[in-house]
Amino acid sequence: MTDTILEDWVAGTKNYRTRASIIAGVSVAYTIFVIVTLVMFIIVARNKRSGLEKRSVKLVFIQALGCYLVGVDGLVTAALNNWVCFIRLWLFNIGFMLSLSAMFARAFHLMVVYKVHELTSKLSLRDPMQIINEMATGITQPAPILPKIVVHSSLVGHGVEHMEKQRASALRSKFSRTKLSSSEEQIRDMQQLKKYRRLLPYATDRMLITFILISLMLTMVLSLVINITNKQFAVRPVQIVCDFFWGFLPVTAIIIVYFFIVFPLILWRIWGNRDAYGIRHDLIICDTVGIVVLIVTLIWVNVLHETQQIWPGLSYIWIYAFFLHISSVFVPLLNAIKHNKSALEGNNHTSIEASMAPRVLLPLSNRRANFNRMLDDPIEYNKFRTFAVSCLSSELTAFIEEYQVLKAKTIAILRPKSMRGRPSDSTICTLANLEPTTLPASPHSTSSPKPSESAYTPTSITTSILDTLTNNSKSTHNVIFPSQLFDNLKAVYWDYIDPNSYTSVNASPMVVRRIDEMMNNKDYNVTLFDELKDEVLFMLYSDVYTRYIRK
């Protein structure tokens, strides 16, 4: 800045008052806009269906706070020729460090979490030809995958009808031209998965907020050093005329590192990610608008000295703050409200109570019926499964696939003896009156196994294990999982219910508590995971599927 101020723009002139009045009105409107949208963002984020919690609400709040400080700094600088230099410095330093470090934290979180979802889903995917074989025979083959990776099971309808054969034929044609992943590729993917799993503890909100706080503390120390060593930014005596370049140089250098090195590197790493929540777009807008505003501001302040007196160049940092707030808060808020409205419209005939009690015949909306058909279509479900990864919801599809595996194994081991007449309501089905079925001698046999009398005809994921066992009989049965599957039940619990698992499902506390009680009491009834399965299906339908049909 220069010490000389143009006569037409000194304090008290008409031009000065007009500019100050306009900026004051913009500042009030900007403040109201930021507060209202941010409060609404936090309120709407409480709805699990909104998807805003996947954007890390705490990190978005910190970023919005930093953007607001930067915006206020730019607007006040535009309104007043000169104002207190040390306050201007602190708003500039703290505002930019909060917004940039929070944006970096969000991008790092997306990079790590998405890769974990993507690699886990990729490694759990079965050989497509094996899926076709299961569709044709109804016999589930063990998947040759590494431990602790969920197994993929075909989600098919009732029987092998003509339409299912056509779908299987299309699936065979699609994948026959695709080279199946080699063991070396699986090992490489597994090594990457281990690497990103090790990064997961550093991608939590707590660790990322700690990183932001450390950055903030260092910035405050740097600002204090500038206050002490540079008289223009001293607290006492107060200065209202300060040079932009030297006082703001340290934090400006950090901003340049973020805009030209850090953010481009992260964009390069996450460019191929299918981000359903637009976090990548936030980073693109932050980096692009930030670079343009930085270049314009530096040229405006340090070269266009006369123009600087008419309209201060530092005011352009408000544009950066405004666009980043629009991208990170306002647009996602509108999308979340629209998504919630669409999800509610799709649930006009389907309530959460209906999803919790699938055995009660209730009218389904067309959307819910299409969702159920999609789950039974291997080709369409595979697309949906990939989309669930972009929604960071692969644990939901992984759980229902694991449920189908449990169903197939349970039916393969337990087959009710032939009963004369309809069983009474008091009939108790346990291992005592269930006989094992005969499985193929070798899962890798070259000959195609023929469906036997005891072969398991796969049922839709919407059909429970108990209903499959009893052929949807209304009788009351106390069917226990076979002892051979007890370890599988524990594995499902630790993977999808234990809150410390990175693949845990965001189920309601009531359902988790009931499963905990049954597991602790060793009550391994086949209905153990039914409530959780119904909740997962509802979450997939009301959130992921609603986004899927709009993509």
Coordinates of C-alpha atoms in Angstrom, one line a residue:
M1 CA 0.0 0.0 0.0
T2 CA 1.1 3.6 -0.5
D3 CA 1.0 6.4 2.0
T4 CA -0.5 8.7 -0.5
I5 CA -4.3 8.5 -0.8
L6 CA -6.2 10.0 -3.8
E7 CA -8.1 13.2 -2.9
D8 CA -11.4 11.9 -4.3
W9 CA -11.1 8.7 -2.1
V10 CA -10.0 10.1 1.3
A11 CA -12.2 9.5 4.3
G12 CA -15.3 11.7 4.3
T13 CA -15.6 12.2 0.6
K14 CA -18.7 11.2 -1.4
N15 CA -16.8 8.4 -3.2
Y16 CA -15.5 7.0 0.1
R17 CA -18.9 7.1 1.8
T18 CA -20.6 5.4 -1.2
R19 CA -18.0 2.6 -1.3
A20 CA -18.2 2.2 2.5
S21 CA -22.1 2.0 2.4
I22 CA -22.1 -0.6 -0.4
I23 CA -19.6 -2.8 1.3
A24 CA -21.4 -2.4 4.6
G25 CA -24.6 -3.7 3.1
V26 CA -22.7 -6.6 1.4
S27 CA -21.0 -7.4 4.7
V28 CA -24.3 -7.7 6.6
A29 CA -25.9 -9.8 3.8
Y30 CA -22.8 -12.0 3.7
T31 CA -22.8 -12.5 7.5
I32 CA -26.5 -13.5 7.5
F33 CA -26.0 -15.8 4.6
V34 CA -23.0 -17.6 6.2
I35 CA -24.7 -18.0 9.6
V36 CA -28.1 -19.2 8.2
T37 CA -26.6 -21.7 5.7
L38 CA -24.1 -23.0 8.2
V39 CA -26.7 -23.5 10.9
M40 CA -29.1 -25.2 8.4
F41 CA -26.1 -27.4 7.2
I42 CA -25.6 -28.6 10.8
I43 CA -29.3 -29.3 11.4
V44 CA -29.9 -31.1 8.1
A45 CA -26.7 -33.2 8.7
R46 CA -28.4 -34.8 11.7
N47 CA -30.6 -36.7 9.2
K48 CA -28.6 -39.8 8.2
R49 CA -30.2 -39.8 4.8
S50 CA -28.8 -36.4 3.9
G51 CA -25.3 -37.7 3.4
L52 CA -23.8 -34.5 4.8
E53 CA -22.1 -36.4 7.6
K54 CA -20.0 -38.1 4.9
R55 CA -18.6 -34.6 4.2
S56 CA -17.2 -34.4 7.8
V57 CA -19.5 -31.7 9.4
K58 CA -16.9 -30.6 11.9
L59 CA -14.2 -30.1 9.3
V60 CA -16.7 -28.2 7.1
F61 CA -17.6 -26.0 10.0
I62 CA -13.9 -25.1 10.6
Q63 CA -13.4 -24.4 7.0
A64 CA -16.5 -22.2 6.8
L65 CA -15.3 -20.3 9.9
G66 CA -11.9 -19.7 8.3
C67 CA -13.6 -18.6 5.0
Y68 CA -15.7 -16.1 7.0
L69 CA -12.7 -14.6 8.7
V70 CA -11.0 -14.2 5.3
G71 CA -14.2 -12.7 3.8
V72 CA -14.5 -10.2 6.6
D73 CA -10.9 -9.2 6.2
G74 CA -11.4 -8.6 2.5
L75 CA -14.7 -6.7 2.9
V76 CA -13.5 -4.4 5.7
T77 CA -10.3 -3.7 3.7
A78 CA -12.5 -2.8 0.7
A79 CA -14.7 -0.4 2.8
L80 CA -11.9 1.4 4.6
N81 CA -8.7 2.9 3.2
N82 CA -6.7 2.0 6.2
W83 CA -7.6 0.2 9.4
V84 CA -5.8 -1.5 12.2
C85 CA -2.9 -3.4 10.7
F86 CA -2.4 -6.1 13.3
I87 CA -6.1 -7.1 13.2
R88 CA -6.0 -7.2 9.4
L89 CA -2.9 -9.5 9.7
W90 CA -4.5 -11.8 12.2
L91 CA -7.7 -12.2 10.2
F92 CA -5.7 -12.9 7.1
N93 CA -3.4 -15.5 8.7
I94 CA -5.9 -17.3 10.9
G95 CA -8.6 -17.3 8.2
F96 CA -6.5 -18.7 5.5
M97 CA -4.8 -21.3 7.7
L98 CA -8.2 -22.6 9.0
S99 CA -9.8 -22.8 5.6
L100 CA -6.8 -24.3 3.8
S101 CA -5.9 -26.8 6.5
A102 CA -9.5 -27.9 6.8
M103 CA -9.8 -28.3 3.1
F104 CA -6.6 -30.4 3.1
A105 CA -8.0 -32.5 6.0
R106 CA -11.2 -33.2 4.1
A107 CA -9.4 -34.1 0.9
F108 CA -7.0 -36.4 2.9
H109 CA -10.0 -38.0 4.6
L110 CA -11.7 -38.6 1.2
M111 CA -8.5 -40.1 -0.3
V112 CA -8.0 -42.6 2.5
V113 CA -11.6 -43.6 3.2
Y114 CA -12.5 -44.0 -0.5
K115 CA -9.4 -46.2 -1.2
V116 CA -10.3 -48.4 1.7
H117 CA -13.9 -48.8 0.5
E118 CA -12.7 -49.3 -3.1
L119 CA -10.0 -51.8 -2.4
T120 CA -12.1 -53.8 0.1
S121 CA -15.0 -54.0 -2.4
K122 CA -12.6 -55.0 -5.2
L123 CA -10.9 -57.7 -3.2
S124 CA -14.3 -59.1 -2.0
L125 CA -15.7 -59.4 -5.5
R126 CA -16.0 -63.0 -6.7
D127 CA -15.1 -64.4 -10.1
P128 CA -18.2 -63.5 -12.3
M129 CA -18.2 -67.0 -13.8
Q130 CA -18.6 -68.4 -10.3
I131 CA -21.6 -66.2 -9.8
I132 CA -23.1 -67.5 -13.0
N133 CA -22.5 -71.1 -11.8
E134 CA -24.3 -70.3 -8.5
M135 CA -27.2 -68.9 -10.4
A136 CA -27.5 -72.0 -12.4
T137 CA -27.0 -74.6 -9.6
G138 CA -28.0 -72.8 -6.5
I139 CA -24.8 -74.0 -4.8
T140 CA -22.5 -71.4 -3.2
Q141 CA -18.8 -72.1 -3.8
P142 CA -16.2 -70.8 -1.4
A143 CA -14.4 -67.7 -2.6
P144 CA -10.6 -67.9 -2.8
I145 CA -10.0 -64.6 -1.1
L146 CA -7.8 -63.3 1.7
P147 CA -9.0 -63.3 5.3
K148 CA -11.1 -60.5 6.8
I149 CA -12.4 -59.5 3.4
V150 CA -16.1 -59.9 2.9
V151 CA -17.4 -62.5 0.5
H152 CA -19.6 -61.6 -2.5
S153 CA -22.6 -63.7 -3.1
S154 CA -25.0 -63.4 -6.0
L155 CA -28.3 -61.7 -5.1
V156 CA -30.8 -63.5 -7.3
G157 CA -34.5 -64.2 -7.4
H158 CA -36.5 -67.3 -7.0
G159 CA -35.4 -70.2 -9.2
V160 CA -33.7 -70.2 -12.6
E161 CA -36.3 -68.8 -14.9
H162 CA -35.9 -67.7 -18.5
M163 CA -35.2 -64.1 -17.7
E164 CA -32.5 -65.1 -15.1
K165 CA -30.9 -67.3 -17.8
Q166 CA -30.8 -64.3 -20.2
R167 CA -29.2 -62.1 -17.5
A168 CA -26.7 -64.8 -16.7
S169 CA -25.9 -65.1 -20.4
A170 CA -25.4 -61.4 -20.7
L171 CA -23.1 -61.4 -17.6
R172 CA -21.1 -64.3 -19.1
S173 CA -20.7 -62.4 -22.4
K174 CA -19.6 -59.3 -20.5
F175 CA -17.0 -60.9 -18.4
S176 CA -15.7 -63.5 -20.9
R177 CA -13.8 -60.6 -22.6
T178 CA -12.3 -59.5 -19.3
K179 CA -9.1 -60.9 -18.0
L180 CA -9.6 -62.0 -14.4
S181 CA -7.4 -60.5 -11.8
S182 CA -4.2 -62.5 -11.2
S183 CA -2.9 -63.4 -7.8
E184 CA -0.2 -60.7 -8.3
E185 CA -2.8 -58.1 -8.8
Q186 CA -4.7 -59.3 -5.7
I187 CA -1.5 -59.2 -3.6
R188 CA -0.8 -55.7 -4.9
D189 CA -4.3 -54.5 -4.0
M190 CA -4.0 -56.2 -0.6
Q191 CA -0.7 -54.3 0.1
Q192 CA -2.4 -51.1 -0.9
L193 CA -5.3 -51.8 1.3
K194 CA -3.0 -52.5 4.3
K195 CA -1.3 -49.2 3.6
Y196 CA -4.5 -47.2 3.6
R197 CA -5.8 -49.1 6.6
R198 CA -2.7 -47.9 8.5
L199 CA -3.6 -44.4 7.5
L200 CA -7.2 -44.7 8.7
P201 CA -6.4 -43.7 12.3
Y202 CA -5.0 -40.5 11.0
A203 CA -8.1 -39.8 8.8
T204 CA -10.5 -39.5 11.8
D205 CA -12.1 -36.2 12.7
R206 CA -10.1 -36.2 16.0
M207 CA -6.7 -36.5 14.3
L208 CA -7.5 -34.1 11.5
I209 CA -8.9 -31.5 13.9
T210 CA -5.7 -32.0 16.0
F211 CA -3.7 -31.3 12.8
I212 CA -5.8 -28.1 12.2
L213 CA -5.2 -26.9 15.8
I214 CA -1.5 -27.4 15.5
S215 CA -1.5 -25.4 12.3
L216 CA -3.5 -22.7 14.0
M217 CA -1.1 -22.6 17.0
L218 CA 1.9 -22.2 14.7
T219 CA 0.1 -19.5 12.7
M220 CA -0.7 -17.6 15.9
V221 CA 3.0 -17.8 17.0
L222 CA 4.0 -16.6 13.6
S223 CA 1.6 -13.7 13.8
L224 CA 2.9 -12.8 17.2
V225 CA 6.5 -12.8 15.9
I226 CA 5.4 -10.4 13.1
N227 CA 3.7 -8.2 15.7
I228 CA 6.9 -8.0 17.7
T229 CA 9.5 -7.7 14.9
N230 CA 7.5 -5.5 12.4
K231 CA 6.5 -2.0 13.7
Q232 CA 3.8 -1.7 11.0
F233 CA 1.9 -4.6 12.6
A234 CA 2.7 -3.8 16.2
V235 CA -0.1 -3.8 18.8
R236 CA 1.2 -0.6 20.4
P237 CA 1.4 1.9 18.9
V238 CA -1.5 1.0 16.6
Q239 CA -0.7 1.4 12.9
I240 CA -3.3 1.9 10.2
V241 CA -0.9 2.1 7.2
C242 CA 1.0 -1.2 6.5
D243 CA 2.7 -2.7 3.5
F244 CA 1.0 -5.8 2.1
F245 CA 4.1 -7.6 0.8
W246 CA 6.4 -7.9 3.8
G247 CA 3.9 -8.3 6.6
F248 CA 1.8 -10.9 4.8
L249 CA 4.7 -12.7 3.1
P250 CA 5.1 -15.7 5.5
V251 CA 1.5 -16.9 5.4
T252 CA 1.3 -16.0 1.7
A253 CA 4.2 -18.4 1.1
I254 CA 2.3 -21.1 2.9
I255 CA -0.8 -20.3 0.8
I256 CA 1.3 -20.7 -2.4
V257 CA 2.6 -24.1 -1.2
Y258 CA -1.0 -25.2 -0.7
F259 CA -2.3 -23.9 -4.0
F260 CA 0.5 -24.9 -6.2
I261 CA 1.9 -28.1 -4.6
V262 CA -0.3 -29.7 -1.9
F263 CA -3.7 -29.4 -3.5
P264 CA -2.6 -30.4 -7.1
L265 CA -0.9 -33.5 -5.6
I266 CA -4.1 -34.5 -3.8
L267 CA -6.2 -33.8 -6.8
W268 CA -3.9 -36.1 -8.8
R269 CA -4.4 -38.9 -6.3
I270 CA -8.1 -38.6 -6.0
W271 CA -9.0 -37.6 -9.6
G272 CA -10.2 -41.1 -10.5
N273 CA -12.3 -41.4 -7.4
R274 CA -16.1 -41.6 -8.0
D275 CA -17.0 -39.0 -5.4
A276 CA -20.8 -38.9 -4.9
Y277 CA -20.7 -36.1 -2.4
G278 CA -18.7 -33.5 -4.4
I279 CA -15.7 -33.2 -2.0
R280 CA -13.3 -33.3 -5.0
H281 CA -15.3 -30.5 -6.6
D282 CA -14.7 -28.4 -3.4
L283 CA -11.0 -28.9 -3.7
I284 CA -11.0 -28.0 -7.4
I285 CA -12.9 -24.8 -6.7
C286 CA -10.7 -24.0 -3.7
D287 CA -7.5 -24.4 -5.7
T288 CA -8.7 -22.8 -9.0
V289 CA -10.4 -19.7 -7.4
G290 CA -7.6 -19.4 -4.9
I291 CA -4.8 -19.3 -7.5
V292 CA -6.7 -16.7 -9.6
V293 CA -7.5 -14.5 -6.5
L294 CA -3.9 -14.8 -5.2
I295 CA -2.4 -13.7 -8.6
V296 CA -4.9 -10.9 -9.0
T297 CA -4.4 -9.6 -5.4
L298 CA -0.6 -9.7 -5.6
I299 CA -0.6 -7.8 -8.9
W300 CA -3.3 -5.3 -7.8
V301 CA -1.6 -4.5 -4.5
N302 CA 2.0 -4.3 -5.6
V303 CA 1.7 -3.0 -9.1
L304 CA -1.6 -1.0 -9.6
H305 CA -0.9 1.5 -6.8
E306 CA -3.4 4.2 -8.0
T307 CA -6.2 1.7 -8.7
Q308 CA -5.4 0.2 -5.3
Q309 CA -6.6 3.5 -3.7
I310 CA -10.0 3.3 -5.5
W311 CA -10.6 -0.4 -4.8
P312 CA -8.2 -2.2 -2.5
G313 CA -6.8 -5.4 -4.0
L314 CA -6.9 -7.3 -0.7
S315 CA -10.7 -7.2 -1.0
Y316 CA -10.6 -9.9 -3.7
I317 CA -9.8 -12.5 -1.1
W318 CA -13.5 -12.2 -0.2
I319 CA -14.3 -13.8 -3.6
Y320 CA -12.2 -16.9 -2.6
A321 CA -14.1 -17.1 0.7
F322 CA -17.5 -16.7 -0.9
F323 CA -17.0 -19.3 -3.6
L324 CA -15.6 -21.9 -1.2
H325 CA -18.5 -21.4 1.1
I326 CA -20.9 -21.8 -1.8
S327 CA -19.2 -25.0 -2.9
S328 CA -18.7 -26.6 0.5
V329 CA -21.8 -25.5 2.4
F330 CA -24.6 -24.0 0.3
V331 CA -24.7 -26.3 -2.7
P332 CA -24.4 -29.5 -0.6
L333 CA -27.1 -28.2 1.7
L334 CA -29.5 -27.7 -1.3
N335 CA -28.6 -31.1 -2.6
A336 CA -29.2 -32.7 0.8
I337 CA -32.6 -31.0 1.1
K338 CA -33.5 -32.2 -2.4
H339 CA -32.3 -35.7 -1.6
N340 CA -34.3 -35.9 1.6
K341 CA -37.4 -34.7 -0.3
S342 CA -36.9 -37.3 -3.0
A343 CA -36.3 -40.0 -0.4
L344 CA -39.5 -39.1 1.5
E345 CA -41.5 -39.2 -1.8
G346 CA -40.1 -42.7 -2.4
N347 CA -41.3 -43.8 1.1
N348 CA -44.9 -42.7 0.7
H349 CA -45.9 -46.3 0.8
T350 CA -42.9 -47.7 2.6
S351 CA -42.1 -46.8 6.2
I352 CA -39.2 -47.8 8.3
E353 CA -41.6 -50.0 10.3
A354 CA -42.5 -51.9 7.1
S355 CA -38.8 -52.5 6.4
M356 CA -38.3 -53.8 9.9
A357 CA -41.1 -56.3 9.3
P358 CA -40.6 -57.6 5.8
R359 CA -42.8 -60.7 6.5
V360 CA -45.9 -58.5 6.7
L361 CA -47.3 -58.0 3.3
L362 CA -47.6 -54.2 2.8
P363 CA -48.0 -52.3 -0.5
L364 CA -44.7 -51.2 -1.9
S365 CA -44.1 -48.1 -4.0
N366 CA -42.8 -48.6 -7.5
R367 CA -39.4 -47.3 -6.5
R368 CA -39.1 -49.9 -3.7
A369 CA -40.2 -52.6 -6.0
N370 CA -37.6 -51.5 -8.5
F371 CA -35.0 -51.5 -5.8
N372 CA -35.9 -55.1 -4.9
R373 CA -35.7 -56.1 -8.5
M374 CA -32.3 -54.4 -8.8
L375 CA -31.0 -56.4 -5.9
D376 CA -32.0 -59.6 -7.7
D377 CA -30.4 -58.6 -11.0
P378 CA -26.6 -59.4 -11.0
I379 CA -25.7 -57.0 -13.7
E380 CA -27.6 -54.0 -12.3
Y381 CA -26.6 -54.9 -8.7
N382 CA -22.9 -54.9 -9.8
K383 CA -23.3 -51.3 -11.0
F384 CA -25.1 -50.3 -7.8
R385 CA -22.4 -52.0 -5.8
T386 CA -19.8 -49.8 -7.5
F387 CA -21.9 -46.7 -6.9
A388 CA -22.1 -47.6 -3.2
V389 CA -18.3 -47.3 -3.0
S390 CA -18.6 -43.7 -4.3
C391 CA -21.1 -43.0 -1.5
L392 CA -18.6 -44.5 1.0
S393 CA -21.2 -47.1 1.9
S394 CA -19.6 -50.3 0.7
E395 CA -20.0 -51.7 4.2
L396 CA -23.8 -51.8 3.6
T397 CA -23.6 -53.9 0.4
A398 CA -20.8 -56.0 2.0
F399 CA -23.1 -56.9 4.9
I400 CA -26.1 -58.0 2.7
E401 CA -23.7 -60.1 0.7
E402 CA -22.3 -61.7 3.8
Y403 CA -25.9 -62.3 4.9
Q404 CA -26.6 -64.1 1.6
V405 CA -23.5 -66.2 2.2
L406 CA -24.7 -67.2 5.7
K407 CA -28.1 -68.0 4.2
A408 CA -26.6 -70.2 1.5
K409 CA -24.3 -72.1 4.0
T410 CA -27.1 -72.5 6.5
I411 CA -29.5 -74.0 3.9
A412 CA -26.7 -76.1 2.5
I413 CA -26.1 -77.7 5.9
L414 CA -29.6 -77.8 7.3
R415 CA -32.5 -79.2 5.4
P416 CA -35.9 -79.8 7.1
K417 CA -37.0 -83.5 7.0
S418 CA -40.1 -84.2 5.0
M419 CA -43.1 -83.4 7.1
R420 CA -46.6 -84.8 6.7
G421 CA -49.0 -81.9 6.7
R422 CA -48.5 -78.5 7.9
P423 CA -46.3 -78.1 11.0
S424 CA -47.9 -76.7 14.0
D425 CA -47.0 -73.4 15.6
S426 CA -45.3 -75.2 18.5
T427 CA -42.9 -77.1 16.2
I428 CA -39.3 -76.5 17.3
C429 CA -36.7 -76.9 14.5
T430 CA -33.2 -77.5 15.8
L431 CA -30.2 -79.5 14.8
A432 CA -31.9 -82.6 16.2
N433 CA -34.6 -82.7 13.5
L434 CA -32.6 -81.1 10.6
E435 CA -30.3 -83.2 8.5
P436 CA -27.2 -82.1 6.5
T437 CA -27.3 -81.8 2.8
T438 CA -24.8 -83.4 0.5
L439 CA -22.3 -80.9 -0.9
P440 CA -20.1 -81.4 -4.0
A441 CA -16.9 -83.3 -3.2
S442 CA -14.7 -80.6 -4.7
P443 CA -15.6 -76.9 -5.2
H444 CA -13.1 -76.8 -8.0
S445 CA -14.4 -79.8 -9.9
T446 CA -14.4 -79.4 -13.7
S447 CA -17.7 -81.0 -14.1
S448 CA -20.7 -78.9 -13.5
P449 CA -22.6 -80.1 -10.4
K450 CA -26.2 -81.0 -11.0
P451 CA -28.8 -79.6 -8.7
S452 CA -29.9 -82.4 -6.3
E453 CA -33.0 -82.7 -4.3
S454 CA -31.3 -80.9 -1.5
A455 CA -29.7 -78.2 -3.7
Y456 CA -30.3 -74.7 -2.4
T457 CA -32.5 -72.5 -4.6
P458 CA -31.3 -69.0 -3.9
T459 CA -33.7 -66.5 -2.6
S460 CA -33.7 -62.7 -2.7
I461 CA -31.9 -60.8 0.1
T462 CA -35.3 -59.5 1.2
T463 CA -36.2 -63.0 2.2
S464 CA -34.8 -64.0 5.5
I465 CA -33.0 -67.2 6.4
L466 CA -35.9 -68.4 8.5
D467 CA -38.4 -67.8 5.7
T468 CA -36.2 -69.6 3.3
L469 CA -35.9 -72.6 5.6
T470 CA -39.6 -72.8 6.3
N471 CA -40.9 -71.8 2.8
N472 CA -42.5 -68.6 4.2
S473 CA -44.6 -70.6 6.6
K474 CA -46.3 -68.5 9.3
S475 CA -45.4 -71.1 11.9
T476 CA -43.2 -70.2 14.8
H477 CA -39.8 -71.9 14.5
N478 CA -36.7 -71.6 16.7
V479 CA -34.0 -72.5 14.2
I480 CA -30.4 -72.3 15.3
F481 CA -27.5 -71.7 13.1
P482 CA -25.4 -74.9 12.6
S483 CA -22.4 -75.1 14.9
Q484 CA -20.1 -75.1 11.8
L485 CA -21.1 -71.4 11.2
F486 CA -20.5 -70.1 14.7
D487 CA -17.1 -68.7 13.8
N488 CA -18.7 -67.0 10.7
L489 CA -21.3 -65.4 13.0
K490 CA -18.6 -64.0 15.2
A491 CA -16.7 -62.7 12.1
V492 CA -19.8 -60.9 10.9
Y493 CA -20.3 -59.4 14.3
W494 CA -16.7 -58.1 14.6
D495 CA -16.7 -56.8 11.0
Y496 CA -20.1 -55.1 10.8
I497 CA -21.4 -54.5 14.3
D498 CA -18.4 -53.9 16.6
P499 CA -18.1 -50.0 16.7
N500 CA -14.3 -50.3 16.6
S501 CA -14.4 -51.9 13.1
Y502 CA -13.7 -49.7 10.1
T503 CA -16.5 -51.5 8.3
S504 CA -19.1 -51.3 11.0
V505 CA -22.6 -50.5 9.9
N506 CA -24.3 -47.4 11.3
A507 CA -27.2 -49.3 12.8
S508 CA -29.6 -48.1 15.5
P509 CA -28.5 -48.6 19.1
M510 CA -31.6 -50.7 19.8
V511 CA -30.7 -53.2 17.1
V512 CA -27.0 -53.4 18.1
R513 CA -28.0 -53.9 21.7
R514 CA -30.3 -56.8 20.8
I515 CA -27.6 -58.5 18.8
D516 CA -25.1 -57.9 21.6
E517 CA -27.4 -59.7 24.0
M518 CA -28.0 -62.6 21.7
M519 CA -24.3 -63.0 21.1
N520 CA -23.4 -62.8 24.8
N521 CA -26.1 -65.4 25.6
K522 CA -24.9 -67.6 22.7
D523 CA -28.4 -67.4 21.2
Y524 CA -27.4 -68.1 17.6
N525 CA -30.9 -68.1 16.2
V526 CA -31.1 -67.7 12.4
T527 CA -32.9 -64.4 13.0
L528 CA -29.8 -63.0 14.7
F529 CA -29.0 -60.5 11.9
D530 CA -32.5 -60.1 10.5
E531 CA -33.3 -56.7 12.0
L532 CA -29.9 -55.4 11.0
K533 CA -30.4 -56.7 7.5
D534 CA -33.7 -54.8 7.3
E535 CA -32.1 -51.6 8.5
V536 CA -29.3 -51.9 6.1
L537 CA -31.7 -52.5 3.2
F538 CA -33.6 -49.4 4.3
M539 CA -30.5 -47.3 4.4
L540 CA -29.5 -48.6 0.9
Y541 CA -32.9 -47.8 -0.4
S542 CA -33.5 -44.4 1.1
D543 CA -30.0 -43.0 0.6
V544 CA -27.7 -44.8 -1.8
Y545 CA -30.5 -46.0 -4.2
T546 CA -32.1 -42.6 -4.3
R547 CA -28.8 -41.1 -5.4
Y548 CA -28.2 -44.0 -7.8
I549 CA -31.4 -43.4 -9.8
R550 CA -30.6 -39.7 -10.0
K551 CA -27.0 -40.0 -11.2

